[in-house]
mmCIF file of C-alpha atoms and ligand atoms in Angstrom:
data_model
loop_
_atom_site.group_PDB
_atom_site.id
_atom_site.type_symbol
_atom_site.label_atom_id
_atom_site.label_comp_id
_atom_site.label_asym_id
_atom_site.label_seq_id
_atom_site.Cartn_x
_atom_site.Cartn_y
_atom_site.Cartn_z
ATOM 1 C CA UNK A 1 -4.630 -34.905 12.713
ATOM 2 C CA UNK A 2 -7.881 -32.840 12.593
ATOM 3 C CA UNK A 3 -8.360 -29.323 10.848
ATOM 4 C CA UNK A 4 -10.687 -27.435 13.210
ATOM 5 C CA UNK A 5 -13.438 -24.895 12.161
ATOM 6 C CA UNK A 6 -13.984 -23.533 15.691
ATOM 7 C CA UNK A 7 -12.182 -20.604 17.204
ATOM 8 C CA UNK A 8 -9.580 -20.811 19.891
ATOM 9 C CA UNK A 9 -10.703 -17.872 22.118
ATOM 10 C CA UNK A 10 -13.887 -19.869 22.439
ATOM 11 C CA UNK A 11 -12.296 -23.213 22.745
ATOM 12 C CA UNK A 12 -10.158 -22.017 25.739
ATOM 13 C CA UNK A 13 -6.793 -22.232 23.779
ATOM 14 C CA UNK A 14 -4.176 -19.317 23.970
ATOM 15 C CA UNK A 15 -0.711 -18.559 22.546
ATOM 16 C CA UNK A 16 1.654 -18.635 25.583
ATOM 17 C CA UNK A 17 4.461 -16.353 25.777
ATOM 18 C CA UNK A 18 7.780 -17.567 24.149
ATOM 19 C CA UNK A 19 9.288 -17.402 27.972
ATOM 20 C CA UNK A 20 7.151 -20.140 29.167
ATOM 21 C CA UNK A 21 8.138 -23.399 29.235
ATOM 22 C CA UNK A 22 8.886 -25.168 26.098
ATOM 23 C CA UNK A 23 8.848 -29.202 25.036
ATOM 24 C CA UNK A 24 11.187 -28.261 21.663
ATOM 25 C CA UNK A 25 12.164 -26.051 19.223
ATOM 26 C CA UNK A 26 11.959 -26.511 15.373
ATOM 27 C CA UNK A 27 14.200 -25.076 12.550
ATOM 28 C CA UNK A 28 14.407 -25.390 8.789
ATOM 29 C CA UNK A 29 17.714 -26.309 7.106
ATOM 30 C CA UNK A 30 18.926 -23.376 4.836
ATOM 31 C CA UNK A 31 20.056 -24.483 1.060
ATOM 32 C CA UNK A 32 18.318 -22.010 -1.550
ATOM 33 C CA UNK A 33 21.257 -20.488 -3.390
ATOM 34 C CA UNK A 34 19.608 -17.470 -4.364
ATOM 35 C CA UNK A 35 19.254 -16.370 -0.987
ATOM 36 C CA UNK A 36 22.053 -17.689 0.913
ATOM 37 C CA UNK A 37 25.602 -17.345 -0.441
ATOM 38 C CA UNK A 38 28.147 -19.688 -1.607
ATOM 39 C CA UNK A 39 25.843 -22.773 -2.144
ATOM 40 C CA UNK A 40 24.370 -21.833 1.549
ATOM 41 C CA UNK A 41 27.360 -23.665 2.883
ATOM 42 C CA UNK A 42 28.273 -20.513 5.334
ATOM 43 C CA UNK A 43 24.841 -20.436 6.650
ATOM 44 C CA UNK A 44 24.417 -24.127 7.257
ATOM 45 C CA UNK A 45 27.255 -23.947 9.630
ATOM 46 C CA UNK A 46 25.707 -21.363 11.633
ATOM 47 C CA UNK A 47 22.347 -23.143 11.627
ATOM 48 C CA UNK A 48 24.059 -26.150 12.757
ATOM 49 C CA UNK A 49 25.679 -23.835 15.701
ATOM 50 C CA UNK A 50 22.127 -22.521 16.672
ATOM 51 C CA UNK A 51 20.545 -26.125 16.667
ATOM 52 C CA UNK A 52 23.498 -27.537 18.334
ATOM 53 C CA UNK A 53 23.030 -24.678 21.078
ATOM 54 C CA UNK A 54 19.650 -24.986 21.514
ATOM 55 C CA UNK A 55 19.640 -28.768 21.588
ATOM 56 C CA UNK A 56 21.509 -28.873 24.932
ATOM 57 C CA UNK A 57 18.736 -27.042 26.550
ATOM 58 C CA UNK A 58 15.423 -28.553 24.736
ATOM 59 C CA UNK A 59 14.417 -31.011 22.039
ATOM 60 C CA UNK A 60 15.456 -29.896 18.651
ATOM 61 C CA UNK A 61 14.241 -30.763 15.359
ATOM 62 C CA UNK A 62 15.783 -29.767 12.194
ATOM 63 C CA UNK A 63 13.393 -29.995 8.910
ATOM 64 C CA UNK A 64 15.354 -30.785 5.888
ATOM 65 C CA UNK A 65 14.714 -31.155 2.202
ATOM 66 C CA UNK A 66 15.136 -34.924 0.676
ATOM 67 C CA UNK A 67 18.081 -33.207 -1.309
ATOM 68 C CA UNK A 68 19.908 -31.873 2.090
ATOM 69 C CA UNK A 69 18.971 -34.849 4.380
ATOM 70 C CA UNK A 70 22.576 -36.530 4.208
ATOM 71 C CA UNK A 71 24.374 -33.374 4.569
ATOM 72 C CA UNK A 72 22.367 -32.054 7.418
ATOM 73 C CA UNK A 73 22.621 -35.410 9.449
ATOM 74 C CA UNK A 74 26.345 -35.100 8.978
ATOM 75 C CA UNK A 75 26.510 -31.688 10.010
ATOM 76 C CA UNK A 76 24.416 -31.854 13.133
ATOM 77 C CA UNK A 77 24.998 -33.579 16.288
ATOM 78 C CA UNK A 78 22.984 -36.710 16.960
ATOM 79 C CA UNK A 79 20.781 -35.068 19.642
ATOM 80 C CA UNK A 80 19.075 -33.229 17.037
ATOM 81 C CA UNK A 81 16.155 -34.762 15.172
ATOM 82 C CA UNK A 82 16.483 -34.485 11.484
ATOM 83 C CA UNK A 83 13.393 -34.822 9.860
ATOM 84 C CA UNK A 84 12.910 -34.813 6.033
ATOM 85 C CA UNK A 85 10.233 -32.296 4.824
ATOM 86 C CA UNK A 86 9.762 -30.211 1.470
ATOM 87 C CA UNK A 87 10.388 -26.724 1.898
ATOM 88 C CA UNK A 88 11.067 -23.354 0.006
ATOM 89 C CA UNK A 89 13.286 -21.818 2.566
ATOM 90 C CA UNK A 90 14.180 -21.797 6.202
ATOM 91 C CA UNK A 91 12.112 -19.220 8.061
ATOM 92 C CA UNK A 92 10.261 -21.503 10.498
ATOM 93 C CA UNK A 93 9.057 -18.697 12.601
ATOM 94 C CA UNK A 94 7.262 -17.418 9.767
ATOM 95 C CA UNK A 95 5.914 -20.448 7.731
ATOM 96 C CA UNK A 96 5.731 -22.891 10.743
ATOM 97 C CA UNK A 97 2.645 -23.551 13.351
ATOM 98 C CA UNK A 98 1.787 -21.144 15.870
ATOM 99 C CA UNK A 99 1.080 -23.297 18.956
ATOM 100 C CA UNK A 100 -1.190 -22.898 21.773
ATOM 101 C CA UNK A 101 -1.968 -24.422 24.900
ATOM 102 C CA UNK A 102 -5.080 -24.606 27.121
ATOM 103 C CA UNK A 103 -5.356 -24.710 31.018
ATOM 104 C CA UNK A 104 -5.216 -28.514 31.032
ATOM 105 C CA UNK A 105 -1.891 -28.539 29.121
ATOM 106 C CA UNK A 106 -3.581 -29.761 26.032
ATOM 107 C CA UNK A 107 -2.088 -28.482 22.416
ATOM 108 C CA UNK A 108 -3.490 -27.208 19.438
ATOM 109 C CA UNK A 109 -1.852 -24.914 16.656
ATOM 110 C CA UNK A 110 -2.773 -22.092 14.401
ATOM 111 C CA UNK A 111 -1.903 -22.745 10.565
ATOM 112 C CA UNK A 112 -1.868 -19.478 9.254
ATOM 113 C CA UNK A 113 -1.833 -18.819 5.590
ATOM 114 C CA UNK A 114 1.944 -17.986 4.179
ATOM 115 C CA UNK A 115 2.453 -15.857 0.993
ATOM 116 C CA UNK A 116 6.406 -15.343 1.364
ATOM 117 C CA UNK A 117 5.947 -11.977 3.096
ATOM 118 C CA UNK A 118 3.651 -10.228 0.585
ATOM 119 C CA UNK A 119 2.879 -12.785 -2.539
ATOM 120 C CA UNK A 120 2.729 -11.292 -5.620
ATOM 121 C CA UNK A 121 2.640 -7.609 -4.273
ATOM 122 C CA UNK A 122 6.304 -7.607 -2.653
ATOM 123 C CA UNK A 123 6.962 -11.222 -1.566
ATOM 124 C CA UNK A 124 10.411 -12.294 -1.334
ATOM 125 C CA UNK A 125 10.426 -15.512 -3.457
ATOM 126 C CA UNK A 126 7.896 -17.589 -5.735
ATOM 127 C CA UNK A 127 6.380 -20.221 -5.284
ATOM 128 C CA UNK A 128 5.756 -20.733 -1.678
ATOM 129 C CA UNK A 129 3.351 -23.639 -1.809
ATOM 130 C CA UNK A 130 5.852 -26.091 0.328
ATOM 131 C CA UNK A 131 6.317 -23.406 3.073
ATOM 132 C CA UNK A 132 2.835 -23.002 3.324
ATOM 133 C CA UNK A 133 2.400 -26.678 4.151
ATOM 134 C CA UNK A 134 5.239 -26.764 6.865
ATOM 135 C CA UNK A 135 2.609 -25.836 9.776
ATOM 136 C CA UNK A 136 0.365 -28.424 8.908
ATOM 137 C CA UNK A 137 3.131 -31.117 8.780
ATOM 138 C CA UNK A 138 4.805 -29.808 12.163
ATOM 139 C CA UNK A 139 1.150 -30.630 13.727
ATOM 140 C CA UNK A 140 1.189 -34.176 12.394
ATOM 141 C CA UNK A 141 4.787 -34.521 14.185
ATOM 142 C CA UNK A 142 3.433 -33.203 17.281
ATOM 143 C CA UNK A 143 0.247 -34.838 17.187
ATOM 144 C CA UNK A 144 -1.836 -31.738 17.707
ATOM 145 C CA UNK A 145 -5.188 -30.594 15.757
ATOM 146 C CA UNK A 146 -4.917 -27.208 13.713
ATOM 147 C CA UNK A 147 -7.026 -23.943 13.090
ATOM 148 C CA UNK A 148 -6.347 -23.229 9.434
ATOM 149 C CA UNK A 149 -6.897 -19.811 8.288
ATOM 150 C CA UNK A 150 -7.296 -19.782 4.353
ATOM 151 C CA UNK A 151 -8.214 -16.275 4.052
ATOM 152 C CA UNK A 152 -5.907 -14.658 6.607
ATOM 153 C CA UNK A 153 -2.239 -14.178 5.991
ATOM 154 C CA UNK A 154 0.220 -14.050 8.896
ATOM 155 C CA UNK A 155 4.064 -14.914 9.919
ATOM 156 C CA UNK A 156 4.791 -15.702 13.180
ATOM 157 C CA UNK A 157 7.737 -13.253 13.366
ATOM 158 C CA UNK A 158 5.140 -10.658 12.605
ATOM 159 C CA UNK A 159 3.508 -11.023 16.640
ATOM 160 C CA UNK A 160 4.786 -11.343 19.856
ATOM 161 C CA UNK A 161 2.400 -12.078 22.803
ATOM 162 C CA UNK A 162 3.042 -11.719 26.641
ATOM 163 C CA UNK A 163 0.784 -15.148 27.472
ATOM 164 C CA UNK A 164 -1.576 -13.029 29.476
ATOM 165 C CA UNK A 165 -3.949 -11.331 26.959
ATOM 166 C CA UNK A 166 -1.636 -8.864 25.217
ATOM 167 C CA UNK A 167 -0.002 -9.202 21.491
ATOM 168 C CA UNK A 168 2.182 -6.727 19.820
ATOM 169 C CA UNK A 169 2.634 -6.112 16.120
ATOM 170 C CA UNK A 170 3.567 -3.336 13.596
ATOM 171 C CA UNK A 171 1.114 -1.372 11.449
ATOM 172 C CA UNK A 172 3.722 -1.381 8.766
ATOM 173 C CA UNK A 173 3.647 -5.170 8.471
ATOM 174 C CA UNK A 174 0.113 -6.072 9.123
ATOM 175 C CA UNK A 175 -1.406 -3.481 7.324
ATOM 176 C CA UNK A 176 0.645 -3.820 4.312
ATOM 177 C CA UNK A 177 -0.708 -4.271 0.622
ATOM 178 C CA UNK A 178 0.704 -7.886 0.068
ATOM 179 C CA UNK A 179 -1.146 -9.441 3.151
ATOM 180 C CA UNK A 180 -4.878 -8.910 4.286
ATOM 181 C CA UNK A 181 -5.358 -5.826 2.129
ATOM 182 C CA UNK A 182 -9.077 -6.369 1.947
ATOM 183 C CA UNK A 183 -9.391 -6.292 5.797
ATOM 184 C CA UNK A 184 -9.618 -3.160 7.787
ATOM 185 C CA UNK A 185 -7.443 -3.051 10.841
ATOM 186 C CA UNK A 186 -10.360 -3.724 13.122
ATOM 187 C CA UNK A 187 -10.952 -6.796 11.352
ATOM 188 C CA UNK A 188 -7.205 -7.709 11.336
ATOM 189 C CA UNK A 189 -7.221 -7.005 15.096
ATOM 190 C CA UNK A 190 -10.231 -9.402 15.959
ATOM 191 C CA UNK A 191 -8.420 -12.199 14.263
ATOM 192 C CA UNK A 192 -5.737 -11.837 16.148
ATOM 193 C CA UNK A 193 -7.785 -11.738 19.610
ATOM 194 C CA UNK A 194 -9.889 -14.802 18.432
ATOM 195 C CA UNK A 195 -6.986 -17.086 17.129
ATOM 196 C CA UNK A 196 -4.186 -16.057 19.709
ATOM 197 C CA UNK A 197 -6.792 -15.601 22.384
ATOM 198 C CA UNK A 198 -5.523 -12.113 23.570
ATOM 199 C CA UNK A 199 -7.936 -8.919 24.762
ATOM 200 C CA UNK A 200 -5.481 -6.272 23.401
ATOM 201 C CA UNK A 201 -3.210 -5.731 20.463
ATOM 202 C CA UNK A 202 -0.310 -3.210 20.848
ATOM 203 C CA UNK A 203 0.350 -1.705 17.115
ATOM 204 C CA UNK A 204 3.858 -0.259 16.922
ATOM 205 C CA UNK A 205 4.030 2.153 13.802
ATOM 206 C CA UNK A 206 6.761 0.527 12.287
ATOM 207 C CA UNK A 207 9.830 -2.038 12.513
ATOM 208 C CA UNK A 208 13.627 -2.064 11.712
ATOM 209 C CA UNK A 209 14.686 0.010 9.084
ATOM 210 C CA UNK A 210 14.952 -1.905 5.618
ATOM 211 C CA UNK A 211 13.628 -5.223 7.174
ATOM 212 C CA UNK A 212 12.509 -6.983 4.113
ATOM 213 C CA UNK A 213 9.550 -8.405 5.846
ATOM 214 C CA UNK A 214 7.805 -5.011 6.090
ATOM 215 C CA UNK A 215 8.821 -4.540 9.577
ATOM 216 C CA UNK A 216 8.403 -7.592 11.646
ATOM 217 C CA UNK A 217 8.097 -6.849 15.379
ATOM 218 C CA UNK A 218 10.392 -9.779 16.289
ATOM 219 C CA UNK A 219 13.199 -7.498 14.924
ATOM 220 C CA UNK A 220 12.058 -4.541 16.753
ATOM 221 C CA UNK A 221 10.404 -5.262 20.194
ATOM 222 C CA UNK A 222 9.595 -8.436 22.410
ATOM 223 C CA UNK A 223 8.082 -9.267 25.525
ATOM 224 C CA UNK A 224 10.840 -10.027 28.313
ATOM 225 C CA UNK A 225 7.814 -11.075 30.473
ATOM 226 C CA UNK A 226 4.343 -9.688 30.957
ATOM 227 C CA UNK A 227 4.696 -6.004 31.508
ATOM 228 C CA UNK A 228 8.386 -5.833 30.301
ATOM 229 C CA UNK A 229 9.670 -5.241 26.789
ATOM 230 C CA UNK A 230 12.903 -4.944 24.963
ATOM 231 C CA UNK A 231 13.072 -2.457 22.226
ATOM 232 C CA UNK A 232 15.836 -1.946 19.213
ATOM 233 C CA UNK A 233 17.252 1.816 19.834
ATOM 234 C CA UNK A 234 19.835 3.951 18.434
ATOM 235 C CA UNK A 235 21.227 7.502 19.684
ATOM 236 C CA UNK A 236 22.243 8.397 16.313
ATOM 237 C CA UNK A 237 19.729 10.965 15.014
ATOM 238 C CA UNK A 238 20.920 10.554 11.586
ATOM 239 C CA UNK A 239 20.215 7.137 11.295
ATOM 240 C CA UNK A 240 17.015 6.192 9.487
ATOM 241 C CA UNK A 241 16.237 3.848 12.300
ATOM 242 C CA UNK A 242 16.215 6.766 14.740
ATOM 243 C CA UNK A 243 12.674 7.961 14.081
ATOM 244 C CA UNK A 244 11.439 4.347 14.011
ATOM 245 C CA UNK A 245 12.711 3.631 17.612
ATOM 246 C CA UNK A 246 11.327 7.229 18.902
ATOM 247 C CA UNK A 247 7.950 6.510 17.576
ATOM 248 C CA UNK A 248 7.799 2.998 19.101
ATOM 249 C CA UNK A 249 9.053 4.248 22.378
ATOM 250 C CA UNK A 250 6.766 6.981 22.578
ATOM 251 C CA UNK A 251 3.662 4.585 21.443
ATOM 252 C CA UNK A 252 4.615 2.190 24.158
ATOM 253 C CA UNK A 253 5.104 4.867 26.936
ATOM 254 C CA UNK A 254 1.661 5.786 26.473
ATOM 255 C CA UNK A 255 -0.149 2.284 26.345
ATOM 256 C CA UNK A 256 -1.017 -0.301 28.746
ATOM 257 C CA UNK A 257 -1.270 -3.986 28.567
ATOM 258 C CA UNK A 258 -4.256 -6.249 28.621
ATOM 259 C CA UNK A 259 -3.890 -6.236 32.261
ATOM 260 C CA UNK A 260 -3.735 -2.307 32.599
ATOM 261 C CA UNK A 261 0.075 -2.447 33.335
ATOM 262 C CA UNK A 262 2.185 0.448 32.063
ATOM 263 C CA UNK A 263 5.176 -1.199 30.159
ATOM 264 C CA UNK A 264 8.753 -1.118 31.544
ATOM 265 C CA UNK A 265 10.765 -0.366 28.402
ATOM 266 C CA UNK A 266 14.456 -1.338 28.154
ATOM 267 C CA UNK A 267 16.288 0.083 25.033
ATOM 268 C CA UNK A 268 18.836 -2.187 23.291
ATOM 269 C CA UNK A 269 21.221 -0.268 21.113
ATOM 270 C CA UNK A 270 21.356 -1.411 17.560
ATOM 271 C CA UNK A 271 24.911 -2.438 15.741
ATOM 272 C CA UNK A 272 26.001 0.166 13.853
ATOM 273 C CA UNK A 273 24.853 -0.077 10.351
ATOM 274 C CA UNK A 274 26.055 -3.381 8.719
ATOM 275 C CA UNK A 275 25.981 -3.485 4.843
ATOM 276 C CA UNK A 276 26.453 -6.201 2.521
ATOM 277 C CA UNK A 277 30.052 -6.744 1.055
ATOM 278 C CA UNK A 278 31.040 -7.123 -2.777
ATOM 279 C CA UNK A 279 32.123 -10.401 -1.985
ATOM 280 C CA UNK A 280 28.782 -11.387 -0.060
ATOM 281 C CA UNK A 281 26.475 -10.014 -2.853
ATOM 282 C CA UNK A 282 28.505 -11.944 -5.397
ATOM 283 C CA UNK A 283 28.026 -15.344 -3.596
ATOM 284 C CA UNK A 284 24.238 -15.249 -3.886
ATOM 285 C CA UNK A 285 22.657 -16.678 -7.215
ATOM 286 C CA UNK A 286 20.487 -14.219 -8.885
ATOM 287 C CA UNK A 287 16.780 -15.486 -9.811
ATOM 288 C CA UNK A 288 13.929 -13.754 -11.089
ATOM 289 C CA UNK A 289 11.301 -13.281 -8.470
ATOM 290 C CA UNK A 290 13.761 -13.468 -5.407
ATOM 291 C CA UNK A 291 14.943 -10.268 -3.751
ATOM 292 C CA UNK A 292 18.285 -9.567 -5.018
ATOM 293 C CA UNK A 293 21.275 -9.067 -2.545
ATOM 294 C CA UNK A 294 23.214 -5.909 -3.720
ATOM 295 C CA UNK A 295 26.455 -4.774 -2.442
ATOM 296 C CA UNK A 296 26.132 -1.701 0.148
ATOM 297 C CA UNK A 297 22.240 -2.752 1.050
ATOM 298 C CA UNK A 298 22.000 -2.219 4.756
ATOM 299 C CA UNK A 299 20.775 -5.018 6.498
ATOM 300 C CA UNK A 300 18.181 -4.849 9.323
ATOM 301 C CA UNK A 301 20.506 -6.060 12.264
ATOM 302 C CA UNK A 302 18.948 -5.927 15.674
ATOM 303 C CA UNK A 303 19.929 -7.775 19.050
ATOM 304 C CA UNK A 304 16.183 -8.188 19.667
ATOM 305 C CA UNK A 305 15.919 -11.052 17.174
ATOM 306 C CA UNK A 306 17.019 -13.320 19.781
ATOM 307 C CA UNK A 307 15.210 -16.544 21.100
ATOM 308 C CA UNK A 308 14.393 -17.417 24.346
ATOM 309 C CA UNK A 309 14.044 -21.050 25.524
ATOM 310 C CA UNK A 310 14.288 -23.356 28.690
ATOM 311 C CA UNK A 311 17.009 -21.874 30.525
ATOM 312 C CA UNK A 312 18.915 -19.774 27.531
ATOM 313 C CA UNK A 313 18.578 -17.057 25.427
ATOM 314 C CA UNK A 314 20.032 -17.447 21.927
ATOM 315 C CA UNK A 315 21.706 -13.806 20.991
ATOM 316 C CA UNK A 316 22.892 -12.632 17.525
ATOM 317 C CA UNK A 317 25.753 -11.037 17.677
ATOM 318 C CA UNK A 318 27.642 -9.149 14.682
ATOM 319 C CA UNK A 319 31.388 -8.267 15.915
ATOM 320 C CA UNK A 320 30.328 -4.884 16.936
ATOM 321 C CA UNK A 321 30.949 -2.748 19.807
ATOM 322 C CA UNK A 322 27.389 -2.968 21.110
ATOM 323 C CA UNK A 323 27.535 -6.826 21.321
ATOM 324 C CA UNK A 324 28.980 -6.474 24.622
ATOM 325 C CA UNK A 325 26.310 -4.121 25.953
ATOM 326 C CA UNK A 326 23.404 -5.855 24.387
ATOM 327 C CA UNK A 327 24.668 -9.252 26.279
ATOM 328 C CA UNK A 328 25.203 -7.138 29.569
ATOM 329 C CA UNK A 329 21.577 -5.959 29.256
ATOM 330 C CA UNK A 330 20.299 -9.258 28.303
ATOM 331 C CA UNK A 331 21.908 -10.795 31.286
ATOM 332 C CA UNK A 332 20.245 -8.281 33.523
ATOM 333 C CA UNK A 333 16.633 -9.084 31.967
ATOM 334 C CA UNK A 334 16.987 -12.576 32.221
ATOM 335 C CA UNK A 335 18.975 -13.522 35.211
ATOM 336 C CA UNK A 336 17.684 -17.238 35.454
ATOM 337 C CA UNK A 337 18.893 -17.936 32.032
ATOM 338 C CA UNK A 338 22.146 -18.429 30.416
ATOM 339 C CA UNK A 339 22.987 -15.951 27.511
ATOM 340 C CA UNK A 340 24.225 -17.677 24.542
ATOM 341 C CA UNK A 341 25.916 -15.245 21.827
ATOM 342 C CA UNK A 342 25.994 -16.627 18.259
ATOM 343 C CA UNK A 343 27.866 -14.818 15.541
ATOM 344 C CA UNK A 344 24.970 -14.453 13.117
ATOM 345 C CA UNK A 345 26.004 -12.331 10.072
ATOM 346 C CA UNK A 346 25.415 -15.226 7.860
ATOM 347 C CA UNK A 347 21.711 -15.363 8.885
ATOM 348 C CA UNK A 348 21.349 -11.549 8.765
ATOM 349 C CA UNK A 349 22.447 -11.829 4.969
ATOM 350 C CA UNK A 350 19.446 -14.083 4.287
ATOM 351 C CA UNK A 351 17.306 -11.641 5.781
ATOM 352 C CA UNK A 352 16.377 -12.307 9.341
ATOM 353 C CA UNK A 353 18.100 -13.729 12.465
ATOM 354 C CA UNK A 354 17.829 -16.296 15.222
ATOM 355 C CA UNK A 355 13.971 -15.472 15.928
ATOM 356 C CA UNK A 356 13.050 -15.613 12.481
ATOM 357 C CA UNK A 357 14.742 -19.377 11.984
ATOM 358 C CA UNK A 358 13.459 -21.033 15.312
ATOM 359 C CA UNK A 359 9.684 -21.872 16.594
ATOM 360 C CA UNK A 360 8.813 -23.107 19.825
ATOM 361 C CA UNK A 361 6.385 -25.825 20.778
ATOM 362 C CA UNK A 362 5.187 -24.999 24.279
ATOM 363 C CA UNK A 363 5.121 -27.538 27.112
ATOM 364 C CA UNK A 364 1.611 -29.156 27.608
ATOM 365 C CA UNK A 365 0.709 -32.615 29.357
ATOM 366 C CA UNK A 366 -1.319 -34.024 26.605
ATOM 367 C CA UNK A 367 -2.848 -33.442 23.140
ATOM 368 C CA UNK A 368 -6.532 -33.237 22.634
HETATM 369 O O1 KQY B 401 11.454 -13.432 9.432
HETATM 370 C C1 KQY B 401 12.259 -13.035 8.780
HETATM 371 N N1 KQY B 401 13.206 -11.968 8.810
HETATM 372 C C2 KQY B 401 12.449 -14.023 7.572
HETATM 373 C C3 KQY B 401 12.872 -12.953 6.315
HETATM 374 C C4 KQY B 401 12.867 -13.595 4.981
HETATM 375 C C5 KQY B 401 13.944 -13.321 4.264
HETATM 376 C C6 KQY B 401 14.058 -14.137 2.670
HETATM 377 N N2 KQY B 401 15.019 -13.773 2.124
#
């Protein structure tokens, strides 16, 4: 498949909202023992559950290393396609392709440069070269041409779009020192506008407290549909999350989207603080250059890290009293989709959640 040197906006390609129809979903099988405890066995069980749930609704592809192929194949139902591919870890939202469509239903993708959330400044592991090739390989499998940006670092979890001209991100992440520090905010915004084909970028100040991605928006706020957002919230003024949520709420309340609409904001309470236990910490191998998992560290838990697909919403839950509230709220926000709660502590222990480990391929009718 071709590498394109033109610009999606000029070519008439846009990133659709996640809530638009999909042709399928990708995930990557977890295995690295310096991120996933106990040889990644508990995480593999939950990844298999997530893939099994999504696979009931749409075509599901699991990327897996050579070493783990047989194990993943054995743990996954036959309706999940398993494809061998080198990888460094399992965050396909971040290293995978960002798929685009045009009005004729043709598909292309953006292949952003990936540096493991901050490269040598504050990245989370080294090396990341296999992950940086995942987007290209997904394009080969899907048969779509790609726009490769060799000079612009971005992870898919750091952006959300409404499919109608608006992108949402955080300053904490996109202006961080380990990404595009030689670019101005205006230059970064122009790149987003050109490659996602949007007219307006909403810059939330910060993401979730202690999020190792430098505050990805996909853990903090998401578009339910154009004009409607769901925001992570806490009523506890002593929680360091409180000020972050208040700032985001105030910012969004005073903004409009690309179509000039005021945003309807739904607050979704976070679970109570979730800390890494001694047993969990001891199950992770220590490796130089990988972020350690220390007992007592607070994890960046949020229900906003859910994934929306054809007829369903896969929602992380944590055995917390706020699980039920989040599910009830999401049932109201997505009346036409089945809410699928999945106990996701093991994914959270690796540094993200269901949205971070999934990547949608939008529906189109043919490839160009
Ligand atoms: O998107 C994410 N939340 C990825 C987090 C990466 C964690 C690596 N340990």
